Amino acid sequence: SPMLPISSPASVAADRQRPFANPPLHAFAVETQVAMSAVESFFQSQPYVAAFLTCSVKASAADMLTQTTENRESADSEPMPAPQPSRPSSFAAAVQKDVSDLPMSASASTSMSTSVDDGASNFDFSRNLGFLLHGGLCTGLAQNYLYTVLYPAWFHLDEGWTLVAKEVLMDNAVYGPLVYLPIAYAFKMAFTTGDFTWNAFTSGVDGYIDDVMNRGLLLKYWSIWIPVQFLTFGVIPQHFQVAFVAFVSFFWVCLLSSVANADDVDDSDVGKEQSLSQSQKMPTPSSSNL
């Protein structure tokens, strides 16, 4: 019978060092390469659909994470109810019976059901829908058209880092402060309040101006996006630029969502102070004392 070939120790060691000598690992590598090729083909053949899906899902997930964090912090900051004095069991049973015999008013019933509903869920679906649509329309469709059509048409005579610098300047000095951010605040105001009139959109823009003047919004924007956009226009392939911006802007939308929501928290605190002062028949404190 023919003798089987005997592998030398050197050949066995070489086989072990091959990265895809293991069949399952090799199959996984092949499937991953096929999937990445399919994704790249999708982004090249359907750029606007890919941009809308990527950016809308990103914006919705970022706001969802921000709302979850805000609700958790709000719940942690609520004061604990004061302990009730203990009573004998017979006295408590008698009081409970007397109270149960009393008719409950409609307002008390409504208040109780509202508190239960509020405790069950504090997630603002309208606000999340606003961020989803803004992400898909403005960050996805608009930026894809801006990066692949308008910028090449405007700066086609430039090349190298001169082209990159002009694109970064246009994006951070014009598009971001004058288009992207005001529309984001307008969307948030309209979908949060359910008011889609012109006054709601202008109120959102007023909130944006207030955050720029009092909360340093543009400094936060530029500190993130000027370095990122140099990478976007200087390194990332054109058909992946919107996807790369969407990946980075996940963290930016978390910051933007929390900053934009700070106006609502401040307004809520002012309303609570006014209600408290009116109930105590005290003059309402001025805004400078809040």
PDB file of C-alpha atoms in Angstrom:
ATOM      1  CA  SER A   1       0.000   0.000   0.000  1.00  0.00           C
ATOM      2  CA  PRO A   2       1.254   3.508  -0.714  1.00  0.00           C
ATOM      3  CA  MET A   3       2.736   5.278   2.261  1.00  0.00           C
ATOM      4  CA  LEU A   4       1.060   8.444   3.453  1.00  0.00           C
ATOM      5  CA  PRO A   5       3.142  11.595   3.267  1.00  0.00           C
ATOM      6  CA  ILE A   6       4.577  12.600   6.588  1.00  0.00           C
ATOM      7  CA  SER A   7       4.330  16.300   7.374  1.00  0.00           C
ATOM      8  CA  SER A   8       7.415  17.848   8.757  1.00  0.00           C
ATOM      9  CA  PRO A   9       7.199  19.948  11.933  1.00  0.00           C
ATOM     10  CA  ALA A  10       8.029  23.036   9.880  1.00  0.00           C
ATOM     11  CA  SER A  11       5.070  22.529   7.517  1.00  0.00           C
ATOM     12  CA  VAL A  12       2.696  21.916  10.434  1.00  0.00           C
ATOM     13  CA  ALA A  13       3.838  25.140  12.094  1.00  0.00           C
ATOM     14  CA  ALA A  14       3.365  27.012   8.812  1.00  0.00           C
ATOM     15  CA  ASP A  15      -0.210  25.701   8.497  1.00  0.00           C
ATOM     16  CA  ARG A  16      -0.981  26.864  12.009  1.00  0.00           C
ATOM     17  CA  GLN A  17       0.268  30.349  11.191  1.00  0.00           C
ATOM     18  CA  ARG A  18      -2.002  30.755   8.186  1.00  0.00           C
ATOM     19  CA  PRO A  19      -4.809  33.150   9.103  1.00  0.00           C
ATOM     20  CA  PHE A  20      -7.545  31.222   7.283  1.00  0.00           C
ATOM     21  CA  ALA A  21      -6.335  27.661   7.839  1.00  0.00           C
ATOM     22  CA  ASN A  22      -9.419  27.109  10.031  1.00  0.00           C
ATOM     23  CA  PRO A  23     -12.407  26.496   7.691  1.00  0.00           C
ATOM     24  CA  PRO A  24     -15.041  28.257   9.892  1.00  0.00           C
ATOM     25  CA  LEU A  25     -12.817  31.313  10.219  1.00  0.00           C
ATOM     26  CA  HIS A  26     -12.199  31.348   6.492  1.00  0.00           C
ATOM     27  CA  ALA A  27     -15.946  31.089   5.783  1.00  0.00           C
ATOM     28  CA  PHE A  28     -16.640  33.967   8.190  1.00  0.00           C
ATOM     29  CA  ALA A  29     -14.015  36.121   6.477  1.00  0.00           C
ATOM     30  CA  VAL A  30     -15.497  35.398   3.055  1.00  0.00           C
ATOM     31  CA  GLU A  31     -19.049  36.180   4.222  1.00  0.00           C
ATOM     32  CA  THR A  32     -17.875  39.422   5.815  1.00  0.00           C
ATOM     33  CA  GLN A  33     -16.149  40.464   2.608  1.00  0.00           C
ATOM     34  CA  VAL A  34     -19.263  39.669   0.571  1.00  0.00           C
ATOM     35  CA  ALA A  35     -21.447  41.669   2.988  1.00  0.00           C
ATOM     36  CA  MET A  36     -19.125  44.684   2.880  1.00  0.00           C
ATOM     37  CA  SER A  37     -19.094  44.548  -0.909  1.00  0.00           C
ATOM     38  CA  ALA A  38     -22.898  44.482  -0.943  1.00  0.00           C
ATOM     39  CA  VAL A  39     -23.059  47.476   1.416  1.00  0.00           C
ATOM     40  CA  GLU A  40     -20.597  49.436  -0.712  1.00  0.00           C
ATOM     41  CA  SER A  41     -22.546  48.570  -3.859  1.00  0.00           C
ATOM     42  CA  PHE A  42     -25.789  49.733  -2.191  1.00  0.00           C
ATOM     43  CA  PHE A  43     -24.258  53.066  -1.137  1.00  0.00           C
ATOM     44  CA  GLN A  44     -22.948  53.609  -4.682  1.00  0.00           C
ATOM     45  CA  SER A  45     -26.079  52.548  -6.578  1.00  0.00           C
ATOM     46  CA  GLN A  46     -28.719  54.024  -4.192  1.00  0.00           C
ATOM     47  CA  PRO A  47     -26.946  56.934  -2.495  1.00  0.00           C
ATOM     48  CA  TYR A  48     -30.041  58.894  -1.438  1.00  0.00           C
ATOM     49  CA  VAL A  49     -31.932  55.889  -0.073  1.00  0.00           C
ATOM     50  CA  ALA A  50     -28.841  54.771   1.820  1.00  0.00           C
ATOM     51  CA  ALA A  51     -28.264  58.279   3.174  1.00  0.00           C
ATOM     52  CA  PHE A  52     -31.886  58.660   4.337  1.00  0.00           C
ATOM     53  CA  LEU A  53     -32.009  55.263   6.080  1.00  0.00           C
ATOM     54  CA  THR A  54     -28.607  55.649   7.726  1.00  0.00           C
ATOM     55  CA  CYS A  55     -29.158  59.172   9.038  1.00  0.00           C
ATOM     56  CA  SER A  56     -32.783  58.760  10.136  1.00  0.00           C
ATOM     57  CA  VAL A  57     -32.063  55.609  12.145  1.00  0.00           C
ATOM     58  CA  LYS A  58     -28.971  57.263  13.626  1.00  0.00           C
ATOM     59  CA  ALA A  59     -30.851  60.396  14.709  1.00  0.00           C
ATOM     60  CA  SER A  60     -33.725  58.421  16.216  1.00  0.00           C
ATOM     61  CA  ALA A  61     -31.370  56.141  18.152  1.00  0.00           C
ATOM     62  CA  ALA A  62     -29.340  59.091  19.450  1.00  0.00           C
ATOM     63  CA  ASP A  63     -32.412  60.927  20.718  1.00  0.00           C
ATOM     64  CA  MET A  64     -33.753  57.700  22.227  1.00  0.00           C
ATOM     65  CA  LEU A  65     -30.523  57.277  24.179  1.00  0.00           C
ATOM     66  CA  THR A  66     -30.633  60.915  25.294  1.00  0.00           C
ATOM     67  CA  GLN A  67     -34.248  60.691  26.457  1.00  0.00           C
ATOM     68  CA  THR A  68     -33.522  57.508  28.400  1.00  0.00           C
ATOM     69  CA  THR A  69     -30.618  59.200  30.157  1.00  0.00           C
ATOM     70  CA  GLU A  70     -32.663  62.333  30.900  1.00  0.00           C
ATOM     71  CA  ASN A  71     -35.573  60.314  32.314  1.00  0.00           C
ATOM     72  CA  ARG A  72     -33.228  58.296  34.515  1.00  0.00           C
ATOM     73  CA  GLU A  73     -31.537  61.433  35.852  1.00  0.00           C
ATOM     74  CA  SER A  74     -34.931  63.072  36.447  1.00  0.00           C
ATOM     75  CA  ALA A  75     -36.161  60.051  38.371  1.00  0.00           C
ATOM     76  CA  ASP A  76     -32.996  59.971  40.479  1.00  0.00           C
ATOM     77  CA  SER A  77     -33.306  63.670  41.321  1.00  0.00           C
ATOM     78  CA  GLU A  78     -36.926  63.488  42.513  1.00  0.00           C
ATOM     79  CA  PRO A  79     -37.205  63.776  46.327  1.00  0.00           C
ATOM     80  CA  MET A  80     -38.368  60.754  48.248  1.00  0.00           C
ATOM     81  CA  PRO A  81     -41.834  61.078  49.798  1.00  0.00           C
ATOM     82  CA  ALA A  82     -41.876  61.808  53.516  1.00  0.00           C
ATOM     83  CA  PRO A  83     -42.588  58.731  55.657  1.00  0.00           C
ATOM     84  CA  GLN A  84     -46.114  58.556  56.992  1.00  0.00           C
ATOM     85  CA  PRO A  85     -46.619  58.120  60.753  1.00  0.00           C
ATOM     86  CA  SER A  86     -47.553  54.627  61.767  1.00  0.00           C
ATOM     87  CA  ARG A  87     -51.065  53.910  63.013  1.00  0.00           C
ATOM     88  CA  PRO A  88     -52.605  50.960  64.795  1.00  0.00           C
ATOM     89  CA  SER A  89     -53.906  48.391  62.377  1.00  0.00           C
ATOM     90  CA  SER A  90     -57.512  48.775  63.550  1.00  0.00           C
ATOM     91  CA  PHE A  91     -57.404  52.554  63.059  1.00  0.00           C
ATOM     92  CA  ALA A  92     -55.868  52.162  59.590  1.00  0.00           C
ATOM     93  CA  ALA A  93     -58.536  49.650  58.605  1.00  0.00           C
ATOM     94  CA  ALA A  94     -61.288  51.981  59.767  1.00  0.00           C
ATOM     95  CA  VAL A  95     -59.845  54.962  57.890  1.00  0.00           C
ATOM     96  CA  GLN A  96     -59.393  52.878  54.754  1.00  0.00           C
ATOM     97  CA  LYS A  97     -63.041  51.752  54.956  1.00  0.00           C
ATOM     98  CA  ASP A  98     -64.273  55.317  55.424  1.00  0.00           C
ATOM     99  CA  VAL A  99     -62.227  56.576  52.494  1.00  0.00           C
ATOM    100  CA  SER A 100     -63.317  53.736  50.236  1.00  0.00           C
ATOM    101  CA  ASP A 101     -66.955  54.620  50.933  1.00  0.00           C
ATOM    102  CA  LEU A 102     -66.428  58.190  49.715  1.00  0.00           C
ATOM    103  CA  PRO A 103     -67.185  58.928  46.033  1.00  0.00           C
ATOM    104  CA  MET A 104     -64.047  59.786  44.066  1.00  0.00           C
ATOM    105  CA  SER A 105     -64.262  62.998  42.085  1.00  0.00           C
ATOM    106  CA  ALA A 106     -63.562  62.980  38.357  1.00  0.00           C
ATOM    107  CA  SER A 107     -60.565  65.251  38.807  1.00  0.00           C
ATOM    108  CA  ALA A 108     -58.996  62.982  41.422  1.00  0.00           C
ATOM    109  CA  SER A 109     -59.583  59.931  39.242  1.00  0.00           C
ATOM    110  CA  THR A 110     -58.038  61.694  36.252  1.00  0.00           C
ATOM    111  CA  SER A 111     -55.070  62.831  38.319  1.00  0.00           C
ATOM    112  CA  MET A 112     -54.457  59.312  39.581  1.00  0.00           C
ATOM    113  CA  SER A 113     -54.612  57.748  36.113  1.00  0.00           C
ATOM    114  CA  THR A 114     -52.376  60.475  34.710  1.00  0.00           C
ATOM    115  CA  SER A 115     -49.711  59.872  37.329  1.00  0.00           C
ATOM    116  CA  VAL A 116     -49.784  56.156  36.608  1.00  0.00           C
ATOM    117  CA  ASP A 117     -49.465  56.771  32.912  1.00  0.00           C
ATOM    118  CA  ASP A 118     -46.626  59.249  33.463  1.00  0.00           C
ATOM    119  CA  GLY A 119     -44.812  56.766  35.627  1.00  0.00           C
ATOM    120  CA  ALA A 120     -45.206  54.038  33.023  1.00  0.00           C
ATOM    121  CA  SER A 121     -43.519  55.933  30.228  1.00  0.00           C
ATOM    122  CA  ASN A 122     -41.921  59.358  29.808  1.00  0.00           C
ATOM    123  CA  PHE A 123     -40.645  58.782  26.281  1.00  0.00           C
ATOM    124  CA  ASP A 124     -41.534  61.612  23.888  1.00  0.00           C
ATOM    125  CA  PHE A 125     -42.364  59.916  20.575  1.00  0.00           C
ATOM    126  CA  SER A 126     -43.150  63.211  18.829  1.00  0.00           C
ATOM    127  CA  ARG A 127     -39.748  64.619  19.704  1.00  0.00           C
ATOM    128  CA  ASN A 128     -38.085  61.407  18.493  1.00  0.00           C
ATOM    129  CA  LEU A 129     -40.030  61.541  15.220  1.00  0.00           C
ATOM    130  CA  GLY A 130     -38.830  65.107  14.712  1.00  0.00           C
ATOM    131  CA  PHE A 131     -35.201  64.054  15.071  1.00  0.00           C
ATOM    132  CA  LEU A 132     -35.787  61.024  12.819  1.00  0.00           C
ATOM    133  CA  LEU A 133     -37.207  63.131   9.980  1.00  0.00           C
ATOM    134  CA  HIS A 134     -34.615  65.842  10.415  1.00  0.00           C
ATOM    135  CA  GLY A 135     -31.855  63.238  10.292  1.00  0.00           C
ATOM    136  CA  GLY A 136     -33.211  61.572   7.166  1.00  0.00           C
ATOM    137  CA  LEU A 137     -34.107  64.735   5.263  1.00  0.00           C
ATOM    138  CA  CYS A 138     -31.456  67.269   6.295  1.00  0.00           C
ATOM    139  CA  THR A 139     -28.504  65.154   7.350  1.00  0.00           C
ATOM    140  CA  GLY A 140     -29.195  62.403   4.818  1.00  0.00           C
ATOM    141  CA  LEU A 141     -30.728  63.708   1.594  1.00  0.00           C
ATOM    142  CA  ALA A 142     -29.616  67.342   1.799  1.00  0.00           C
ATOM    143  CA  GLN A 143     -26.027  66.631   2.795  1.00  0.00           C
ATOM    144  CA  ASN A 144     -25.661  63.900   0.207  1.00  0.00           C
ATOM    145  CA  TYR A 145     -26.740  66.375  -2.496  1.00  0.00           C
ATOM    146  CA  LEU A 146     -24.475  69.019  -0.988  1.00  0.00           C
ATOM    147  CA  TYR A 147     -21.394  66.794  -0.849  1.00  0.00           C
ATOM    148  CA  THR A 148     -21.775  64.971  -4.153  1.00  0.00           C
ATOM    149  CA  VAL A 149     -23.337  67.643  -6.403  1.00  0.00           C
ATOM    150  CA  LEU A 150     -23.049  71.199  -5.105  1.00  0.00           C
ATOM    151  CA  TYR A 151     -19.571  71.213  -3.586  1.00  0.00           C
ATOM    152  CA  PRO A 152     -17.974  69.564  -6.646  1.00  0.00           C
ATOM    153  CA  ALA A 153     -19.763  72.073  -8.883  1.00  0.00           C
ATOM    154  CA  TRP A 154     -18.761  75.085  -6.780  1.00  0.00           C
ATOM    155  CA  PHE A 155     -15.144  74.104  -6.161  1.00  0.00           C
ATOM    156  CA  HIS A 156     -14.291  72.076  -9.271  1.00  0.00           C
ATOM    157  CA  LEU A 157     -11.299  74.304 -10.075  1.00  0.00           C
ATOM    158  CA  ASP A 158      -9.623  73.573  -6.736  1.00  0.00           C
ATOM    159  CA  GLU A 159      -7.764  70.454  -5.708  1.00  0.00           C
ATOM    160  CA  GLY A 160      -5.869  69.005  -2.781  1.00  0.00           C
ATOM    161  CA  TRP A 161      -6.078  70.618   0.637  1.00  0.00           C
ATOM    162  CA  THR A 162      -7.268  73.896  -0.868  1.00  0.00           C
ATOM    163  CA  LEU A 163     -10.448  72.119  -1.960  1.00  0.00           C
ATOM    164  CA  VAL A 164     -10.798  70.426   1.437  1.00  0.00           C
ATOM    165  CA  ALA A 165     -10.349  73.718   3.306  1.00  0.00           C
ATOM    166  CA  LYS A 166     -13.033  75.451   1.219  1.00  0.00           C
ATOM    167  CA  GLU A 167     -15.497  72.606   1.752  1.00  0.00           C
ATOM    168  CA  VAL A 168     -14.860  72.606   5.509  1.00  0.00           C
ATOM    169  CA  LEU A 169     -15.271  76.387   5.648  1.00  0.00           C
ATOM    170  CA  MET A 170     -18.526  76.287   3.672  1.00  0.00           C
ATOM    171  CA  ASP A 171     -19.917  73.486   5.809  1.00  0.00           C
ATOM    172  CA  ASN A 172     -19.064  75.043   9.188  1.00  0.00           C
ATOM    173  CA  ALA A 173     -19.551  78.738   8.444  1.00  0.00           C
ATOM    174  CA  VAL A 174     -22.642  78.632   6.204  1.00  0.00           C
ATOM    175  CA  TYR A 175     -24.490  75.322   6.046  1.00  0.00           C
ATOM    176  CA  GLY A 176     -24.243  74.346   9.712  1.00  0.00           C
ATOM    177  CA  PRO A 177     -25.074  77.633  11.483  1.00  0.00           C
ATOM    178  CA  LEU A 178     -27.538  78.971   8.902  1.00  0.00           C
ATOM    179  CA  VAL A 179     -29.317  75.852   7.610  1.00  0.00           C
ATOM    180  CA  TYR A 180     -28.724  72.634   9.569  1.00  0.00           C
ATOM    181  CA  LEU A 181     -29.028  73.864  13.170  1.00  0.00           C
ATOM    182  CA  PRO A 182     -32.010  76.249  12.749  1.00  0.00           C
ATOM    183  CA  ILE A 183     -33.994  73.565  10.928  1.00  0.00           C
ATOM    184  CA  ALA A 184     -33.128  71.032  13.647  1.00  0.00           C
ATOM    185  CA  TYR A 185     -34.550  73.325  16.322  1.00  0.00           C
ATOM    186  CA  ALA A 186     -37.625  74.100  14.218  1.00  0.00           C
ATOM    187  CA  PHE A 187     -38.324  70.379  13.692  1.00  0.00           C
ATOM    188  CA  LYS A 188     -37.882  69.687  17.384  1.00  0.00           C
ATOM    189  CA  MET A 189     -40.263  72.476  18.423  1.00  0.00           C
ATOM    190  CA  ALA A 190     -42.943  71.521  15.884  1.00  0.00           C
ATOM    191  CA  PHE A 191     -42.971  67.793  16.651  1.00  0.00           C
ATOM    192  CA  THR A 192     -42.685  68.227  20.410  1.00  0.00           C
ATOM    193  CA  THR A 193     -45.602  70.652  20.655  1.00  0.00           C
ATOM    194  CA  GLY A 194     -47.659  69.209  17.787  1.00  0.00           C
ATOM    195  CA  ASP A 195     -47.914  72.708  16.342  1.00  0.00           C
ATOM    196  CA  PHE A 196     -46.835  72.905  12.694  1.00  0.00           C
ATOM    197  CA  THR A 197     -47.637  76.569  12.171  1.00  0.00           C
ATOM    198  CA  TRP A 198     -45.113  79.207  11.206  1.00  0.00           C
ATOM    199  CA  ASN A 199     -45.071  80.508  14.792  1.00  0.00           C
ATOM    200  CA  ALA A 200     -43.861  77.132  16.073  1.00  0.00           C
ATOM    201  CA  PHE A 201     -40.996  77.062  13.595  1.00  0.00           C
ATOM    202  CA  THR A 202     -39.983  80.615  14.458  1.00  0.00           C
ATOM    203  CA  SER A 203     -40.103  79.707  18.154  1.00  0.00           C
ATOM    204  CA  GLY A 204     -37.687  76.873  17.425  1.00  0.00           C
ATOM    205  CA  VAL A 205     -35.337  79.258  15.650  1.00  0.00           C
ATOM    206  CA  ASP A 206     -35.568  81.632  18.616  1.00  0.00           C
ATOM    207  CA  GLY A 207     -34.543  78.758  20.860  1.00  0.00           C
ATOM    208  CA  TYR A 208     -31.560  78.097  18.597  1.00  0.00           C
ATOM    209  CA  ILE A 209     -30.481  81.734  18.812  1.00  0.00           C
ATOM    210  CA  ASP A 210     -30.801  81.621  22.595  1.00  0.00           C
ATOM    211  CA  ASP A 211     -28.601  78.507  22.796  1.00  0.00           C
ATOM    212  CA  VAL A 212     -26.011  80.146  20.562  1.00  0.00           C
ATOM    213  CA  MET A 213     -25.934  83.284  22.695  1.00  0.00           C
ATOM    214  CA  ASN A 214     -26.197  81.734  26.160  1.00  0.00           C
ATOM    215  CA  ARG A 215     -25.036  78.107  25.943  1.00  0.00           C
ATOM    216  CA  GLY A 216     -22.145  78.244  23.478  1.00  0.00           C
ATOM    217  CA  LEU A 217     -23.817  75.941  20.961  1.00  0.00           C
ATOM    218  CA  LEU A 218     -21.689  76.988  17.989  1.00  0.00           C
ATOM    219  CA  LEU A 219     -18.452  76.522  19.932  1.00  0.00           C
ATOM    220  CA  LYS A 220     -19.519  72.938  20.680  1.00  0.00           C
ATOM    221  CA  TYR A 221     -20.468  72.479  17.024  1.00  0.00           C
ATOM    222  CA  TRP A 222     -17.169  73.764  15.660  1.00  0.00           C
ATOM    223  CA  SER A 223     -15.051  71.888  18.201  1.00  0.00           C
ATOM    224  CA  ILE A 224     -16.480  68.627  16.859  1.00  0.00           C
ATOM    225  CA  TRP A 225     -17.162  69.239  13.190  1.00  0.00           C
ATOM    226  CA  ILE A 226     -14.153  71.216  11.971  1.00  0.00           C
ATOM    227  CA  PRO A 227     -11.725  68.329  12.691  1.00  0.00           C
ATOM    228  CA  VAL A 228     -14.266  65.728  11.549  1.00  0.00           C
ATOM    229  CA  GLN A 229     -14.943  67.484   8.254  1.00  0.00           C
ATOM    230  CA  PHE A 230     -11.251  67.637   7.413  1.00  0.00           C
ATOM    231  CA  LEU A 231     -11.317  63.831   7.631  1.00  0.00           C
ATOM    232  CA  THR A 232     -14.611  63.668   5.721  1.00  0.00           C
ATOM    233  CA  PHE A 233     -13.480  65.676   2.709  1.00  0.00           C
ATOM    234  CA  GLY A 234      -9.789  64.785   2.820  1.00  0.00           C
ATOM    235  CA  VAL A 235      -9.764  61.034   3.515  1.00  0.00           C
ATOM    236  CA  ILE A 236     -13.206  59.360   3.296  1.00  0.00           C
ATOM    237  CA  PRO A 237     -14.400  58.200  -0.171  1.00  0.00           C
ATOM    238  CA  GLN A 238     -17.231  60.328  -1.524  1.00  0.00           C
ATOM    239  CA  HIS A 239     -19.914  57.615  -1.432  1.00  0.00           C
ATOM    240  CA  PHE A 240     -19.156  56.968   2.263  1.00  0.00           C
ATOM    241  CA  GLN A 241     -18.937  60.589   3.397  1.00  0.00           C
ATOM    242  CA  VAL A 242     -22.557  60.857   4.554  1.00  0.00           C
ATOM    243  CA  ALA A 243     -22.306  57.511   6.370  1.00  0.00           C
ATOM    244  CA  PHE A 244     -19.145  58.663   8.144  1.00  0.00           C
ATOM    245  CA  VAL A 245     -20.824  61.935   9.136  1.00  0.00           C
ATOM    246  CA  ALA A 246     -23.819  59.940  10.387  1.00  0.00           C
ATOM    247  CA  PHE A 247     -21.557  57.775  12.545  1.00  0.00           C
ATOM    248  CA  VAL A 248     -19.890  60.780  14.180  1.00  0.00           C
ATOM    249  CA  SER A 249     -23.108  62.774  14.431  1.00  0.00           C
ATOM    250  CA  PHE A 250     -24.681  60.024  16.559  1.00  0.00           C
ATOM    251  CA  PHE A 251     -22.735  61.506  19.466  1.00  0.00           C
ATOM    252  CA  TRP A 252     -23.377  65.043  18.236  1.00  0.00           C
ATOM    253  CA  VAL A 253     -27.158  64.466  18.128  1.00  0.00           C
ATOM    254  CA  CYS A 254     -26.989  63.201  21.722  1.00  0.00           C
ATOM    255  CA  LEU A 255     -25.369  66.509  22.679  1.00  0.00           C
ATOM    256  CA  LEU A 256     -27.711  68.567  20.482  1.00  0.00           C
ATOM    257  CA  SER A 257     -30.793  66.804  21.811  1.00  0.00           C
ATOM    258  CA  SER A 258     -29.815  67.444  25.425  1.00  0.00           C
ATOM    259  CA  VAL A 259     -28.905  71.099  24.760  1.00  0.00           C
ATOM    260  CA  ALA A 260     -32.127  71.707  22.828  1.00  0.00           C
ATOM    261  CA  ASN A 261     -34.168  70.024  25.552  1.00  0.00           C
ATOM    262  CA  ALA A 262     -32.624  72.282  28.205  1.00  0.00           C
ATOM    263  CA  ASP A 263     -34.986  75.071  27.073  1.00  0.00           C
ATOM    264  CA  ASP A 264     -37.985  72.871  27.900  1.00  0.00           C
ATOM    265  CA  VAL A 265     -36.562  72.063  31.336  1.00  0.00           C
ATOM    266  CA  ASP A 266     -35.992  75.748  32.076  1.00  0.00           C
ATOM    267  CA  ASP A 267     -39.527  76.635  30.935  1.00  0.00           C
ATOM    268  CA  SER A 268     -40.928  73.848  33.096  1.00  0.00           C
ATOM    269  CA  ASP A 269     -39.015  75.112  36.132  1.00  0.00           C
ATOM    270  CA  VAL A 270     -40.310  78.639  35.524  1.00  0.00           C
ATOM    271  CA  GLY A 271     -43.872  77.318  35.287  1.00  0.00           C
ATOM    272  CA  LYS A 272     -43.479  75.427  38.562  1.00  0.00           C
ATOM    273  CA  GLU A 273     -42.152  78.522  40.296  1.00  0.00           C
ATOM    274  CA  GLN A 274     -45.063  80.601  38.993  1.00  0.00           C
ATOM    275  CA  SER A 275     -47.639  78.034  40.083  1.00  0.00           C
ATOM    276  CA  LEU A 276     -46.094  77.799  43.544  1.00  0.00           C
ATOM    277  CA  SER A 277     -45.984  81.557  43.996  1.00  0.00           C
ATOM    278  CA  GLN A 278     -49.605  81.923  42.861  1.00  0.00           C
ATOM    279  CA  SER A 279     -50.803  79.204  45.204  1.00  0.00           C
ATOM    280  CA  GLN A 280     -49.070  80.955  48.114  1.00  0.00           C
ATOM    281  CA  LYS A 281     -50.399  84.366  46.958  1.00  0.00           C
ATOM    282  CA  MET A 282     -46.870  85.612  46.602  1.00  0.00           C
ATOM    283  CA  PRO A 283     -45.611  87.826  43.755  1.00  0.00           C
ATOM    284  CA  THR A 284     -44.018  85.848  40.922  1.00  0.00           C
ATOM    285  CA  PRO A 285     -40.198  86.029  41.106  1.00  0.00           C
ATOM    286  CA  SER A 286     -38.483  87.805  38.267  1.00  0.00           C
ATOM    287  CA  SER A 287     -36.488  85.848  35.726  1.00  0.00           C
ATOM    288  CA  SER A 288     -33.255  87.222  37.146  1.00  0.00           C
ATOM    289  CA  ASN A 289     -33.914  85.428  40.429  1.00  0.00           C
ATOM    290  CA  LEU A 290     -34.612  82.016  38.857  1.00  0.00           C
TER     291      LEU A 290
END
